[in-house]
Short mmCIF file of C-alpha atoms and ligand atoms in Angstrom, two decimals:
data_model
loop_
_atom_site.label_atom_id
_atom_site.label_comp_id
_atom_site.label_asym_id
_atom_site.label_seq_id
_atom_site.Cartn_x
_atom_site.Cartn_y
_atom_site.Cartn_z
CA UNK X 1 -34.21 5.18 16.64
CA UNK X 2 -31.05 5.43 19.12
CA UNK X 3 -28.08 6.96 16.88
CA UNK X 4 -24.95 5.27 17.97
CA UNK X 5 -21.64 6.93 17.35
CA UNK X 6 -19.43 4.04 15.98
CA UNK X 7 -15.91 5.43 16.50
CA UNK X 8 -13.76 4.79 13.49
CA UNK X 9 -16.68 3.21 11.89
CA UNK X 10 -15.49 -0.09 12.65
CA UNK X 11 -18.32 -2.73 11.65
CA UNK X 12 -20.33 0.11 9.61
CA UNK X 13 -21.16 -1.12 6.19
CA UNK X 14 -20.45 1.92 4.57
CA UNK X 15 -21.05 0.83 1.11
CA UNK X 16 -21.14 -2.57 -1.54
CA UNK X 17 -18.62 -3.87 -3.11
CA UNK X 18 -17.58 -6.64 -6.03
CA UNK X 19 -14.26 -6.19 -5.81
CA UNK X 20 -12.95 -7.84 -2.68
CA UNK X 21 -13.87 -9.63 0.99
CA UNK X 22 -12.01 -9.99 3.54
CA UNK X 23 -12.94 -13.12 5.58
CA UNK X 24 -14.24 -11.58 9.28
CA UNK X 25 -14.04 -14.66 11.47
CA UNK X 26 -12.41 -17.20 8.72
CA UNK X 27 -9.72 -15.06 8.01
CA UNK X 28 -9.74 -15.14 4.21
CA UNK X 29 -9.06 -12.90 1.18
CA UNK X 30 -10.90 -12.98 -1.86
CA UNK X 31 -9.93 -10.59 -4.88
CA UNK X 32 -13.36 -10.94 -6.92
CA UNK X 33 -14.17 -14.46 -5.60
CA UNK X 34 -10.83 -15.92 -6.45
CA UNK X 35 -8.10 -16.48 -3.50
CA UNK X 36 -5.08 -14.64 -3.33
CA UNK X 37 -3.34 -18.02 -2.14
CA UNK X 38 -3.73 -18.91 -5.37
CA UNK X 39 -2.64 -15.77 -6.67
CA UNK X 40 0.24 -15.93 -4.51
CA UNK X 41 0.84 -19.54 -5.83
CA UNK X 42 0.51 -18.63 -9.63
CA UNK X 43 -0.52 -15.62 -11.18
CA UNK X 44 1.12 -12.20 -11.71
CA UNK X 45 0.70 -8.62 -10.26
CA UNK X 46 -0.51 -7.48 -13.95
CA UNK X 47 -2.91 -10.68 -14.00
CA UNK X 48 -4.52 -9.29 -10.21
CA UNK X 49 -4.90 -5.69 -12.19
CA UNK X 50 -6.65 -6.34 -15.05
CA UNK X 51 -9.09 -8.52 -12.58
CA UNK X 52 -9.36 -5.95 -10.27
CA UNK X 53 -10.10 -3.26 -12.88
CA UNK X 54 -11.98 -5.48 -15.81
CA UNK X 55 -14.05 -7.52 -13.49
CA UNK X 56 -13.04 -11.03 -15.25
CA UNK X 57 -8.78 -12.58 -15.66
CA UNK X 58 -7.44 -12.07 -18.65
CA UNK X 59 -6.79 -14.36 -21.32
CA UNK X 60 -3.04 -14.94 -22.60
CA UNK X 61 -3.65 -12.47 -25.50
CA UNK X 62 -5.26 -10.18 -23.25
CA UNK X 63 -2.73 -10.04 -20.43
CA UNK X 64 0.30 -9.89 -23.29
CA UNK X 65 -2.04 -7.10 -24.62
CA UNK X 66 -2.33 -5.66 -21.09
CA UNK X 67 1.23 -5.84 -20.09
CA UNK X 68 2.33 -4.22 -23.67
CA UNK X 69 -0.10 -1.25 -22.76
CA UNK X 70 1.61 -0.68 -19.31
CA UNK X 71 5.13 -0.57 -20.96
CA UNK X 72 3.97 1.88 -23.40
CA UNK X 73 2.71 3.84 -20.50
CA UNK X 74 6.01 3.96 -18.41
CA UNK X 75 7.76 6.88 -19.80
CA UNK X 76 7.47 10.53 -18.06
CA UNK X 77 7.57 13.93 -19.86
CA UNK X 78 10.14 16.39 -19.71
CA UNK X 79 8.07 18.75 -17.44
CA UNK X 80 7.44 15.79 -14.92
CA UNK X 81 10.88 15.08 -14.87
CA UNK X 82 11.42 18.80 -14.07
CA UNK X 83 9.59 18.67 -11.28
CA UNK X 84 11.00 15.33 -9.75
CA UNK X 85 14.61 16.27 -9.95
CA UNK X 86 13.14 19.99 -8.29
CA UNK X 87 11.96 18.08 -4.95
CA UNK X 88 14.62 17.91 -2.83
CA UNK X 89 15.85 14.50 -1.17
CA UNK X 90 14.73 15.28 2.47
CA UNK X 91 11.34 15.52 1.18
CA UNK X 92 9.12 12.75 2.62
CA UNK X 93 8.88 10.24 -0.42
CA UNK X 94 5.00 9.93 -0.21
CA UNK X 95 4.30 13.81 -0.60
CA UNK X 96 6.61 12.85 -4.12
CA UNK X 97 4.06 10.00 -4.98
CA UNK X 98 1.15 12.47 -3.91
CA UNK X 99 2.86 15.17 -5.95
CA UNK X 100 3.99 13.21 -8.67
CA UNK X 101 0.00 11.93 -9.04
CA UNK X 102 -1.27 15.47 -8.85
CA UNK X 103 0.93 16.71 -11.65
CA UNK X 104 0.10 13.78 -14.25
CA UNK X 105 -3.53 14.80 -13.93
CA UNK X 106 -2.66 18.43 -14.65
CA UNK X 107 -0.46 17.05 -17.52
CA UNK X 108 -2.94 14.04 -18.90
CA UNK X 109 -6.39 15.24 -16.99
CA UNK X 110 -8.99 12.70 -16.99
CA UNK X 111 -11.32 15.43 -18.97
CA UNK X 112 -14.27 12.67 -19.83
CA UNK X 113 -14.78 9.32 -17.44
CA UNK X 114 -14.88 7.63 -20.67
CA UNK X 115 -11.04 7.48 -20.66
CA UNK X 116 -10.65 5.92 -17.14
CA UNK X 117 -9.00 2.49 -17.70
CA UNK X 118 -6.19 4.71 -19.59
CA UNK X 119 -6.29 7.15 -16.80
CA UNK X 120 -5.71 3.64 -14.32
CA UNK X 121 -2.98 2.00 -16.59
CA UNK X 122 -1.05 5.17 -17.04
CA UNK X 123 -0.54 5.24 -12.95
CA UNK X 124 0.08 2.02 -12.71
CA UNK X 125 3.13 2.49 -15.12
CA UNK X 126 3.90 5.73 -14.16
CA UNK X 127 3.83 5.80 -10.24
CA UNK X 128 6.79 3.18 -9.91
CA UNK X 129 8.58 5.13 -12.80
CA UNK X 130 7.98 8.87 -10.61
CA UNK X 131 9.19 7.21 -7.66
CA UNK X 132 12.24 5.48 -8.90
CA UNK X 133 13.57 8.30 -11.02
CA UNK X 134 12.83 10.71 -7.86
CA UNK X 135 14.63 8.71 -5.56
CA UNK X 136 18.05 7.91 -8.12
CA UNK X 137 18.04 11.84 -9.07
CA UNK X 138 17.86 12.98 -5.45
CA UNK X 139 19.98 10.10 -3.43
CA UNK X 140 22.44 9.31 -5.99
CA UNK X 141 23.24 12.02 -8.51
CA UNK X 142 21.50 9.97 -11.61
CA UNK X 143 19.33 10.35 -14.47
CA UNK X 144 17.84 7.09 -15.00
CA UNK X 145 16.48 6.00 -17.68
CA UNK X 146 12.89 4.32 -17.67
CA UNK X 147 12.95 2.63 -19.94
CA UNK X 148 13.47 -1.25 -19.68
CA UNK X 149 13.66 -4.49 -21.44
CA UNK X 150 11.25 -6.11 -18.08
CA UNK X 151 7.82 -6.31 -19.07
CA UNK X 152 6.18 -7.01 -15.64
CA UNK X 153 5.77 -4.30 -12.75
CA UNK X 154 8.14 -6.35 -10.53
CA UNK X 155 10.80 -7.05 -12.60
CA UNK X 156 10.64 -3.03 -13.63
CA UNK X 157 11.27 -1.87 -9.93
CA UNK X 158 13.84 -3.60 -8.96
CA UNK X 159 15.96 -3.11 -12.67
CA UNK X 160 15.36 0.64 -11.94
CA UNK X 161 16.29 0.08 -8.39
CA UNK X 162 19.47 -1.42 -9.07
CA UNK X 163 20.38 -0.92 -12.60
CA UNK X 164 20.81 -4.88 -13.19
CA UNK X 165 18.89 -7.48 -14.11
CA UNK X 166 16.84 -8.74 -11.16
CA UNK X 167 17.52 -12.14 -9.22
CA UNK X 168 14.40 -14.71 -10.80
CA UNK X 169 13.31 -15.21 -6.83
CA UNK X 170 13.27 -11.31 -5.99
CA UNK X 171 11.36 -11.07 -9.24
CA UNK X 172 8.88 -13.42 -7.89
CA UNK X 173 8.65 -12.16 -4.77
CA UNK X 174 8.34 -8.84 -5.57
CA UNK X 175 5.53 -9.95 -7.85
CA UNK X 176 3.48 -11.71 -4.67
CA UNK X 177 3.90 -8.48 -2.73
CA UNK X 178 2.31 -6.24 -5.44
CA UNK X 179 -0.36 -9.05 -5.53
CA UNK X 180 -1.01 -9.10 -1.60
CA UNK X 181 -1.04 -4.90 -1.28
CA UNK X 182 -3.15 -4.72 -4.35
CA UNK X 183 -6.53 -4.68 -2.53
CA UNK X 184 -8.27 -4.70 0.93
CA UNK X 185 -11.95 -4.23 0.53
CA UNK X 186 -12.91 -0.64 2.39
CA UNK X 187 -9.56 0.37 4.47
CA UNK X 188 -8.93 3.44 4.98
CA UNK X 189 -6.78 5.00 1.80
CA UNK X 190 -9.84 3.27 -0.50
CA UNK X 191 -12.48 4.80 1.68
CA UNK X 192 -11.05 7.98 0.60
CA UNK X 193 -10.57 7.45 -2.69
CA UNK X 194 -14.55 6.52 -2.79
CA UNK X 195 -15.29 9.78 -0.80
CA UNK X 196 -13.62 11.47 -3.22
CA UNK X 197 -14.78 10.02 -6.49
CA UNK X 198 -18.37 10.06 -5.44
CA UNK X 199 -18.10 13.75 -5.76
CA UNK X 200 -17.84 12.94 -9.35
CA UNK X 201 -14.46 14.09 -8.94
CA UNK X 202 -11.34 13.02 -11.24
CA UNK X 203 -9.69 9.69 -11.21
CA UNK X 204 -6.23 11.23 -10.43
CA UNK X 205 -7.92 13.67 -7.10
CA UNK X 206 -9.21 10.50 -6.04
CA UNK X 207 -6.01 8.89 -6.00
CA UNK X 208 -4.27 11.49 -4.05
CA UNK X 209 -6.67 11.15 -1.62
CA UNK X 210 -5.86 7.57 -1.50
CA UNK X 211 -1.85 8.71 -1.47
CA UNK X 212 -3.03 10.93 1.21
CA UNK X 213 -4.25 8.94 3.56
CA UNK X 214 -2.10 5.84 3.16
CA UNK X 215 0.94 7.96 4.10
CA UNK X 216 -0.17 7.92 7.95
CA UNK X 217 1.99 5.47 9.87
CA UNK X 218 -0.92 3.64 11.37
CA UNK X 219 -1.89 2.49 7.66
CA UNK X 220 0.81 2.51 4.96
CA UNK X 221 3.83 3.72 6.84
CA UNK X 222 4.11 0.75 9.33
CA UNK X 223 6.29 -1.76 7.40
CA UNK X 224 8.91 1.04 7.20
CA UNK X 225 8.82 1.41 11.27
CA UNK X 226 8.73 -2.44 11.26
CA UNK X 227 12.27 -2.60 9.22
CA UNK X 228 13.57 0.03 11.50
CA UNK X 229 12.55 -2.45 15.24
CA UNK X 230 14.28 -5.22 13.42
CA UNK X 231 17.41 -3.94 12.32
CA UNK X 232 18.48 -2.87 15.55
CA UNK X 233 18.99 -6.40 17.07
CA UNK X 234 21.88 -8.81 16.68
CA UNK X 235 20.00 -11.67 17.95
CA UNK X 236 16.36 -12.44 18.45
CA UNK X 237 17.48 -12.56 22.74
CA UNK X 238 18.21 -8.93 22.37
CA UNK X 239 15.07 -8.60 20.64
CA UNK X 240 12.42 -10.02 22.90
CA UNK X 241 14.37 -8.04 25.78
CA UNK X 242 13.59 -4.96 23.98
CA UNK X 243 10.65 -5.40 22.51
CA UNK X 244 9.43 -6.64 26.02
CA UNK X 245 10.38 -3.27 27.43
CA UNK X 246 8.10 -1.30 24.28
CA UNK X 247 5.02 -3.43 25.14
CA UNK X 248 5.37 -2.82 29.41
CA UNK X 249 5.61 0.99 28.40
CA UNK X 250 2.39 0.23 26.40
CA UNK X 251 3.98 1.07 22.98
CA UNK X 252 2.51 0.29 19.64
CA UNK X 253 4.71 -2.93 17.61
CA UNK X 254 3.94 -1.58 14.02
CA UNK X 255 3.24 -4.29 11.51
CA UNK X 256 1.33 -6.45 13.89
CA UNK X 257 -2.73 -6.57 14.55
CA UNK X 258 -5.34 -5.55 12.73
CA UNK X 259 -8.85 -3.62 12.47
CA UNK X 260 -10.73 -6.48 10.82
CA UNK X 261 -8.90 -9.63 11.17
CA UNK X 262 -8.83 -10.61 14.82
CA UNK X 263 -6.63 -13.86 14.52
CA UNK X 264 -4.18 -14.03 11.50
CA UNK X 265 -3.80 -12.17 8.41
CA UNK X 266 -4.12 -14.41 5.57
CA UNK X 267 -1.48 -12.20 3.43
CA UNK X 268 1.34 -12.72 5.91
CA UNK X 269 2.14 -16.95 5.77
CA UNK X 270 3.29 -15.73 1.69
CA UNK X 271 5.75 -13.30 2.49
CA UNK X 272 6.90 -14.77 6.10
CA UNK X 273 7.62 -17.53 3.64
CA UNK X 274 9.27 -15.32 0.83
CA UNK X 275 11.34 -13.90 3.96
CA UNK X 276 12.90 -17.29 5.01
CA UNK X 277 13.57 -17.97 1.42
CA UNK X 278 14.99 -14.54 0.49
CA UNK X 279 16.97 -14.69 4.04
CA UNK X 280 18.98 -18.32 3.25
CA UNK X 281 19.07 -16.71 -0.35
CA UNK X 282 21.20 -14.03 1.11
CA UNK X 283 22.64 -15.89 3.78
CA UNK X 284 21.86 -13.63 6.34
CA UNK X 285 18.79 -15.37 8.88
CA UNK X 286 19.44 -12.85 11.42
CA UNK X 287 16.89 -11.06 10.37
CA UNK X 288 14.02 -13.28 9.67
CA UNK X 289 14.85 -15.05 12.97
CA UNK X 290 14.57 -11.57 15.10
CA UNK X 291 10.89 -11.28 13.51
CA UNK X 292 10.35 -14.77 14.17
CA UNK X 293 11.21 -14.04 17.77
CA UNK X 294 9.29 -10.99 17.86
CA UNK X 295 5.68 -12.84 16.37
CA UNK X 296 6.52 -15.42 18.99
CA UNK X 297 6.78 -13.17 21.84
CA UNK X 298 3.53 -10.83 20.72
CA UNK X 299 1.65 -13.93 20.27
CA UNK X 300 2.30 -15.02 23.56
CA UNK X 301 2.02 -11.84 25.35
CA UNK X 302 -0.41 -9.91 23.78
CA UNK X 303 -2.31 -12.69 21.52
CA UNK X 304 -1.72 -10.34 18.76
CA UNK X 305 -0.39 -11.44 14.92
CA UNK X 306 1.98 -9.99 12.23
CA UNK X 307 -0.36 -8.20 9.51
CA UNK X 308 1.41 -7.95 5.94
CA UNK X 309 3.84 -5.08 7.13
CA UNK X 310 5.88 -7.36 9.41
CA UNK X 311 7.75 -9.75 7.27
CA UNK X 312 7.61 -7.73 4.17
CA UNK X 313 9.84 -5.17 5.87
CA UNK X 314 12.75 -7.68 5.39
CA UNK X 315 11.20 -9.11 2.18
CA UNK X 316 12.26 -5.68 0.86
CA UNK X 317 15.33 -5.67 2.49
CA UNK X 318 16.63 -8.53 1.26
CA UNK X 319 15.90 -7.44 -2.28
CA UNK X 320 17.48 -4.10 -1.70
CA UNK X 321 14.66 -1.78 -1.38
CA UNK X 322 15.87 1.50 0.52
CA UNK X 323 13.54 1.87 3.64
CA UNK X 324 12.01 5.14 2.51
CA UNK X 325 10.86 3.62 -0.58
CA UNK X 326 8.85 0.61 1.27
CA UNK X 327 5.47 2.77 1.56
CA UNK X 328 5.53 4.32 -1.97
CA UNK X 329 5.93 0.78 -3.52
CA UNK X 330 2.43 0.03 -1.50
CA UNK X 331 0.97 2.86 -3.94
CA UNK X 332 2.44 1.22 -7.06
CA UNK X 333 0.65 -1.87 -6.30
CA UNK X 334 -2.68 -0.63 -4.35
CA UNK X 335 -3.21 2.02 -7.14
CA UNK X 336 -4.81 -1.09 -8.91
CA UNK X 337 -7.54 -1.43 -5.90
CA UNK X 338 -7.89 2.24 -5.88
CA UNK X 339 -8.99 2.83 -9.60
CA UNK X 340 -10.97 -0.36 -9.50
CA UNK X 341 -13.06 1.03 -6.09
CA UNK X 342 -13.58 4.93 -8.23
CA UNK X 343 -14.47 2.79 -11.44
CA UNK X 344 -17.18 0.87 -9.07
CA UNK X 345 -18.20 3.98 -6.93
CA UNK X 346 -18.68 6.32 -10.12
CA UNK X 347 -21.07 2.98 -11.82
CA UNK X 348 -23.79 3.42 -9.11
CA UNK X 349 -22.56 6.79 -7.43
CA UNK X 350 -24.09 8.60 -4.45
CA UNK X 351 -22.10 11.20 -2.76
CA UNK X 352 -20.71 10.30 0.69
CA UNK X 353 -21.84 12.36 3.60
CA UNK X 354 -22.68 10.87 6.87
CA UNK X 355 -23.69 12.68 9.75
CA UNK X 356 -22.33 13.66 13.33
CA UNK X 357 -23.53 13.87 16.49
CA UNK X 358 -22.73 17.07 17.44
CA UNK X 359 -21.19 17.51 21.14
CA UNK X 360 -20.60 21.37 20.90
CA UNK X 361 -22.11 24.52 22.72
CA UNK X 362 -25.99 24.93 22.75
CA UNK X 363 -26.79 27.89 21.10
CA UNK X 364 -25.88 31.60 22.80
CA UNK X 365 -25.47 35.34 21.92
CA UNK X 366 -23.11 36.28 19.64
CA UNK X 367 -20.95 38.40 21.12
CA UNK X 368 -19.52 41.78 18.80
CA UNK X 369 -15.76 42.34 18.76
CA UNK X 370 -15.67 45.56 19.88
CA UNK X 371 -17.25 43.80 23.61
CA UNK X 372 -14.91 40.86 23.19
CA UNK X 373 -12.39 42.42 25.46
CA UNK X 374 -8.63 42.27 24.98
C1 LIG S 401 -3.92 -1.85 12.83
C2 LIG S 401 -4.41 -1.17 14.11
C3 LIG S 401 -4.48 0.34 13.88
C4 LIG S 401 -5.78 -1.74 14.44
O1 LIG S 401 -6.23 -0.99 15.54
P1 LIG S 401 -7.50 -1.37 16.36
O2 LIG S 401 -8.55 -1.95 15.50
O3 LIG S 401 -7.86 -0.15 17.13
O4 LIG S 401 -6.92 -2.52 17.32
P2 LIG S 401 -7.69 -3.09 18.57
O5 LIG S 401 -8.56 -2.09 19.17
O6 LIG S 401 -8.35 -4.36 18.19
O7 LIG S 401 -6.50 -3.37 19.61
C5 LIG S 401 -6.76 -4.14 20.75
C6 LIG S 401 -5.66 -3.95 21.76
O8 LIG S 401 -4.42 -4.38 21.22
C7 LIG S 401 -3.47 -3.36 21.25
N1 LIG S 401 -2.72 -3.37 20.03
C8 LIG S 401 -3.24 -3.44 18.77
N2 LIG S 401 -2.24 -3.43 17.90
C9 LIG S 401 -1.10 -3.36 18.61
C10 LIG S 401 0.26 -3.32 18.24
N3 LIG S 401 0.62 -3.33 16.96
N4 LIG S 401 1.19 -3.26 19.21
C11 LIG S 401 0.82 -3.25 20.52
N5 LIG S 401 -0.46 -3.28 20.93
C12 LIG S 401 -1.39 -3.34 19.97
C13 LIG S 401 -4.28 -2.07 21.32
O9 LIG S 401 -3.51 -1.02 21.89
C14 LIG S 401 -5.43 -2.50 22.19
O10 LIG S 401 -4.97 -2.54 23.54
P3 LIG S 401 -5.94 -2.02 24.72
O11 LIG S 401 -7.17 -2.90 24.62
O12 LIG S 401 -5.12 -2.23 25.94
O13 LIG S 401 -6.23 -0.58 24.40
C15 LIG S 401 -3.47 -1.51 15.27
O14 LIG S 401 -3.36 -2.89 15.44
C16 LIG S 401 -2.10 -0.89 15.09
O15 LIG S 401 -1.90 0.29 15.40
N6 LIG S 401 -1.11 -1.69 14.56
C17 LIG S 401 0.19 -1.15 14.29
C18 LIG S 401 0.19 -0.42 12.95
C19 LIG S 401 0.14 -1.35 11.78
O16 LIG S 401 0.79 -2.38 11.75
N7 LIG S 401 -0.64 -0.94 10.77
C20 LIG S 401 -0.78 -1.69 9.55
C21 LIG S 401 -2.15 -2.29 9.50
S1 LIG S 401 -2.29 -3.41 8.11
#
């Protein structure tokens, strides 16, 4: 048989999953058969979770049940809080999620697989909780409390965020964008949290792998770079100009194409739309009509599409997310896909080890020190 090397396995079936498909030429997105337009449309981030992780959507009770369970979860112990207000503020806020992950599971190990949906709902509460009090302690001087009367993930955020009482519509629209980063099938950041947990490792190593791996700009980091294109433009002229000038010097736009879609993303028509509403909302559309003029433009030139990065970059804005905070919110919500892909890997496990084709030396001599020269 002719062994192939398929760089970055792209088109490799690597494994099965339950959990989520992505659409290859219809350019769809199914979280366990259901749509996330209609997620998008109706349901709640907690709602996608407990799917995600329990295989079926809850019930009222069960969701009120669910959502009770993550509140109780929220709070952070002394030590952890230690350790937050310890990392300084330069520190690159993902190595604080990564961190913050690592030291729950020395605090709370996962010491029997038995406990793993507690081991899943306590990051799910905790994560945004690490993150927020890391970034108030070290950017602004304050010991927040986490503690709060909201009792969905969204609404949590952006109270801790601000210290107010969120706007209804950035409630709602931070509640889509948990939904839409919650899963995507085998990416990259879930691959490794499969490699990992197929080692029979712990739930919390295998979501630092995750952590890990989504922190590279080419996966998690790109709405962040996205934000930072837009900003600089007073008007969407200035912007096609310039972002005209990145694509003839054969420069990367981050937040637009994609490994497995080819046409459109089906995540990004929600929050372009939550953009334009959270834009007249604010009365600022200087912003959403830059990106507008920058989809147009790559469309045209380069046939290429804005993935989920693009517009949610000024989604976040406009609810007053700081910029370095845009990729660790993408672990509060894709935590949920995580510990649902470990709970699946670990139910009909095989350890992950492909091979290589190996282009090194042919074999020779070794060669002793002492005749290595200088
Ligand atoms: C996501 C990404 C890594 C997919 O990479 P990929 O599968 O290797 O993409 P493709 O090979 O299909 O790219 C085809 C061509 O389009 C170009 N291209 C792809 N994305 C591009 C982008 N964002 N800006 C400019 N050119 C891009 C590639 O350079 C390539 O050009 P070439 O044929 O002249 O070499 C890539 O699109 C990218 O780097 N995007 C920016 C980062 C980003 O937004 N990441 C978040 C993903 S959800």
């Amino acid at each position: 048989m002719k062994k192939e090397i398929n760089k970055g396995l792209r088109g490799v079936i690597a494994g099965a999953t339950a959990i989520s498909t992505i659409g290859k030429t219809s350019q769809v997105l199914n979280y366990r058969g259901y749509s996330i337009d209609d997620f998008a449309q109706q349901a709640s981030f907690e709602e996608v979770a407990y799917l995600l992780l329990h295989e079926k959507l809850p019930t009222t009770a069960q969701l009120n049940k669910y959502k009770n369970r993550l509140r109780g979860f929220r709070n952070l112990s002394k030590a952890m809080l230690q350790i937050l207000e310890d990392i300084p503020a330069n520190a690159h806020p993902m190595d604080v999620m990564r961190t913050a992950c690592s030291v729950l599971g020395c605090m709370e190990p996962e010491t029997d697989f038995s406990k793993q949906d507690e081991v899943a709902e306590r990051l799910l509460a905790a994560m945004p909780a690490c993150m927020l009090y890391w970034y108030c302690f070290s950017h602004q001087g304050k010991r927040i409390s986490l503690l709060s009367e909201e009792d969905s993930t969204a609404g949590y955020i952006l109270h801790l965020i601000s210290g107010k009482q969120p706007h209804e519509l950035h409630k709602r629209c931070m509640d889509v964008s948990l939904i839409l980063y919650a899963e995507h099938e085998f990416n990259a950041s879930t691959f490794a949290c499969r490699v990992c947990a197929a080692t029979l490792s712990d739930m919390y190593s295998a979501v630092v792998s995750g952590i890990g791996t989504l922190r590279g700009p080419l996966h998690g980091g790109a709405n962040e770079v996205a934000m930072e294109l837009i900003q600089r433009f007073e008007t969407p002229e200035k912007a096609v100009l310039f972002v005209k000038d990145m694509l003839e010097k054969k420069q990367l736009i981050m937040g637009f194409g994609h490994a497995i879609y080819k046409h459109s993303d089906p995540r990004n028509k929600h929050v372009k739309e939550w953009s334009k509403r959270l834009s007249a909302l604010a009365g600022n559309e200087t912003l959403y009509q830059v990106s507008e003029a920058i989809e147009e433009l790559l469309r045209n030139e380069k046939n290429l599409f804005p993935n989920l990065d693009f517009y949610s970059a000024s989604c976040y804005h406009f609810m007053g997310i700081p910029k370095k905070l845009f990729t660790p919110l993408f672990v509060c919500s894709r935590v949920a896909g995580w510990c649902a892909h470990i709970k699946e890997q670990r139910a009909d496990n095989r350890l992950i080890r492909p091979t290589a084709k190996y282009i090194g030396p042919t074999p020779r001599p070794f060669v002793p020190i002492t005749a290595r020269g200088n």
